[in-house]
Short mmCIF file of N, CA and C in Angstrom, two decimals:
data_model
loop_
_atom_site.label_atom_id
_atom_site.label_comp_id
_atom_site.label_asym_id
_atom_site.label_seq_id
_atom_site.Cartn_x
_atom_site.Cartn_y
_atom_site.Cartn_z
N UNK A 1 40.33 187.92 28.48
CA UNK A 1 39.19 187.85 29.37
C UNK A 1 37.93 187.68 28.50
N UNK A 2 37.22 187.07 28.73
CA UNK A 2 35.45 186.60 28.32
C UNK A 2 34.93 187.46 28.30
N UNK A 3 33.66 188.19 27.89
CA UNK A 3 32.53 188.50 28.28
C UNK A 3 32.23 188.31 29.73
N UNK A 4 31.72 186.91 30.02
CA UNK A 4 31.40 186.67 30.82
C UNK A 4 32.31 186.95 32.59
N UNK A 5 33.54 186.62 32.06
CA UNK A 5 34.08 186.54 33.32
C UNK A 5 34.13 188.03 33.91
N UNK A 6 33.98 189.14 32.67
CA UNK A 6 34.19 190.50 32.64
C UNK A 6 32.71 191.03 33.47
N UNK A 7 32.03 190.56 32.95
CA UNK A 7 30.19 190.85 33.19
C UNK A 7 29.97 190.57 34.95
N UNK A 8 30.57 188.91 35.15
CA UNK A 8 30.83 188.93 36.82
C UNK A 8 31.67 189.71 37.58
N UNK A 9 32.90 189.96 37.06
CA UNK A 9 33.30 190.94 37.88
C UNK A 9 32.75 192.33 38.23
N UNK A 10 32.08 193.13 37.13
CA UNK A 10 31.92 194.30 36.92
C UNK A 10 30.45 194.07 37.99
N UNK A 11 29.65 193.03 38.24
CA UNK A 11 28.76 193.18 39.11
C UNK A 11 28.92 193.03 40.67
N UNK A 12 30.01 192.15 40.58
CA UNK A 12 30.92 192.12 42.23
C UNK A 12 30.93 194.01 42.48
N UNK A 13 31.67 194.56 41.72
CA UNK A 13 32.38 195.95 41.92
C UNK A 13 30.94 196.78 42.36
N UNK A 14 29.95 196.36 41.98
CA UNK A 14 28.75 197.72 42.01
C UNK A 14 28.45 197.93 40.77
N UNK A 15 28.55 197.44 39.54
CA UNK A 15 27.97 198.23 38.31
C UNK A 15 26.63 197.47 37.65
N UNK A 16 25.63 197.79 37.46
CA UNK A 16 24.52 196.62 37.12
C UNK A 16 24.62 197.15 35.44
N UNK A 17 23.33 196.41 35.07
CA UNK A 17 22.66 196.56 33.84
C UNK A 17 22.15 197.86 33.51
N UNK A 18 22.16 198.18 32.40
CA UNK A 18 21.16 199.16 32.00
C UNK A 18 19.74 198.70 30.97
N UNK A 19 20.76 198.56 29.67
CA UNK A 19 19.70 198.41 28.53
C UNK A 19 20.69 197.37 27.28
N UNK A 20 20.04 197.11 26.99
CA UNK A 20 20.87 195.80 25.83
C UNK A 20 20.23 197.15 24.30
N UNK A 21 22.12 197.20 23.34
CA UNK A 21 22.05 197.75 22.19
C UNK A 21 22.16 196.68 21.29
N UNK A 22 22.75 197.24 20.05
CA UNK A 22 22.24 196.28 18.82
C UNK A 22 23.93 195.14 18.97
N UNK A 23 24.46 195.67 18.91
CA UNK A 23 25.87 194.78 19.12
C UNK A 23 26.78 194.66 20.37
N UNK A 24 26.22 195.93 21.61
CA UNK A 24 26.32 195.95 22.82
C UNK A 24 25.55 196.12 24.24
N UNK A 25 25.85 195.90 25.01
CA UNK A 25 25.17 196.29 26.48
C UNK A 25 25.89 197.53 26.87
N UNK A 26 24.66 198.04 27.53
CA UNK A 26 24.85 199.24 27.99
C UNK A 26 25.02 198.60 30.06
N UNK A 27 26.07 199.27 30.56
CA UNK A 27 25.97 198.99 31.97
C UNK A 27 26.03 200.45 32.41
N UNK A 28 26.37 200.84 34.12
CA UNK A 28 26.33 201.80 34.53
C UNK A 28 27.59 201.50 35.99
N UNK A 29 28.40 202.14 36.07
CA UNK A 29 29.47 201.95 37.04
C UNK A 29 29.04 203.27 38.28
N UNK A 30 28.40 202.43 39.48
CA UNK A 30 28.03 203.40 40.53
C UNK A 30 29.70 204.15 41.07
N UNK A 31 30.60 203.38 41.07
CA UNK A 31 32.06 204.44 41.38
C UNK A 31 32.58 205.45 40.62
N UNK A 32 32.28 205.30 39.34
CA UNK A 32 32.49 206.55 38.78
C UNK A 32 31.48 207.41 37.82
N UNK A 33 30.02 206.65 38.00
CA UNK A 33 29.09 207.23 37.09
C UNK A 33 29.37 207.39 36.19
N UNK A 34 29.80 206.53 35.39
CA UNK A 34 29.77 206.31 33.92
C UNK A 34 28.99 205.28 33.16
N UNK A 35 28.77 205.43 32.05
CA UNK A 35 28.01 204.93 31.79
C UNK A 35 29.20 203.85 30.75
N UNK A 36 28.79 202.36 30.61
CA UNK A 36 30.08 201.71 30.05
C UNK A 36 29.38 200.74 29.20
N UNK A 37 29.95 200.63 27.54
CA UNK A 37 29.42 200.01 26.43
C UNK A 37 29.93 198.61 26.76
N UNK A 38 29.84 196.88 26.57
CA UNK A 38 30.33 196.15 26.41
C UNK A 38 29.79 195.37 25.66
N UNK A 39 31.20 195.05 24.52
CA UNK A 39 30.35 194.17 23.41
C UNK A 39 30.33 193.06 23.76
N UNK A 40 29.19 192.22 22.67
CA UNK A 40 28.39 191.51 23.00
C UNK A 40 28.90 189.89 22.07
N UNK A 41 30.51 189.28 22.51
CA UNK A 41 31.47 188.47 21.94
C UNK A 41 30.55 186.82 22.33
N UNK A 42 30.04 187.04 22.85
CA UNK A 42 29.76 185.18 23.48
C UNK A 42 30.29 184.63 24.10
N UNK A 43 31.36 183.30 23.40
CA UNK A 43 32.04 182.72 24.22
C UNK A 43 33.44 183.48 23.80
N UNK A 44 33.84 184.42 22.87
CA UNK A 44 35.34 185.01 22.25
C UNK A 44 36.07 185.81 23.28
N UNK A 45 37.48 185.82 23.55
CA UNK A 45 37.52 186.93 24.52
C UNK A 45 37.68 188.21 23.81
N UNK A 46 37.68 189.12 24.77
CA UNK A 46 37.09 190.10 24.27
C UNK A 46 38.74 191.07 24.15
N UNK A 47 39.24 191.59 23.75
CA UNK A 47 40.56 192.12 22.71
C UNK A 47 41.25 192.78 24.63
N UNK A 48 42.65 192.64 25.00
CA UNK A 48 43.59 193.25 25.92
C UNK A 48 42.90 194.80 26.16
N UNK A 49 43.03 195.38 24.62
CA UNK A 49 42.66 196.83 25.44
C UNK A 49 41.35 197.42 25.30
N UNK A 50 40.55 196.63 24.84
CA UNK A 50 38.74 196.61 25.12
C UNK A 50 38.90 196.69 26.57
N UNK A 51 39.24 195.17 26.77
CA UNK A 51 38.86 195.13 28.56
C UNK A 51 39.31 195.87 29.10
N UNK A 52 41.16 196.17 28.97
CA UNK A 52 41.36 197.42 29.90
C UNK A 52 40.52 198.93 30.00
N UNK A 53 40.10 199.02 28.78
CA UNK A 53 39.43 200.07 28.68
C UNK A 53 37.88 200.08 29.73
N UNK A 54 37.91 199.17 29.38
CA UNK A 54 35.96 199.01 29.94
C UNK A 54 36.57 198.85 31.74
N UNK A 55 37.64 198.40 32.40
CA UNK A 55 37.76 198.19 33.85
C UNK A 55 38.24 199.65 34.03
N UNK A 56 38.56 200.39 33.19
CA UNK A 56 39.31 201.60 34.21
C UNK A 56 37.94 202.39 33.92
N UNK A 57 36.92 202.74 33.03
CA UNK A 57 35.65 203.10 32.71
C UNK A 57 35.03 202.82 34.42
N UNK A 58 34.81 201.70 34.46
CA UNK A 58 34.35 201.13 36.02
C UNK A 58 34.87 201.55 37.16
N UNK A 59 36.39 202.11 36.97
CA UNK A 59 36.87 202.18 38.22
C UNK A 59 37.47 201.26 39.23
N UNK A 60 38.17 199.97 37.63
CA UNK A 60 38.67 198.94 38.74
C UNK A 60 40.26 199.38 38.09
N UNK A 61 40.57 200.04 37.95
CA UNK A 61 42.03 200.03 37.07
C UNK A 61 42.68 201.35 37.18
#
């Protein structure tokens, strides 16, 4: 999975922006109030258990 395709989904679900870090974004997941790091790859996808990690963080997994 992309960045990107990760970034659209996670805003479908309810989670917006917070604050941009030095090598990541900071978002915020309103379903489970967490607060969720995602690095900042471009066009690279981003590693199997990054993403899984960052969707169950959100509350899609």
């Amino acid at each position: 999975m992309k960045t990107s395709e990760l970034i659209k989904l996670l805003k479908k679900n309810g989670c917006f922006f917070v604050e941009h870090g030095k090598e990541h974004d900071k978002w915020y997941s309103t379903k489970t109030g967490r607060d969720i790091r995602i690095p900042r790859h471009g066009s690279k996808e981003i590693p199997s258990g990054t993403a899984n990690r960052i969707l169950k963080d959100a509350g899609l997994k």
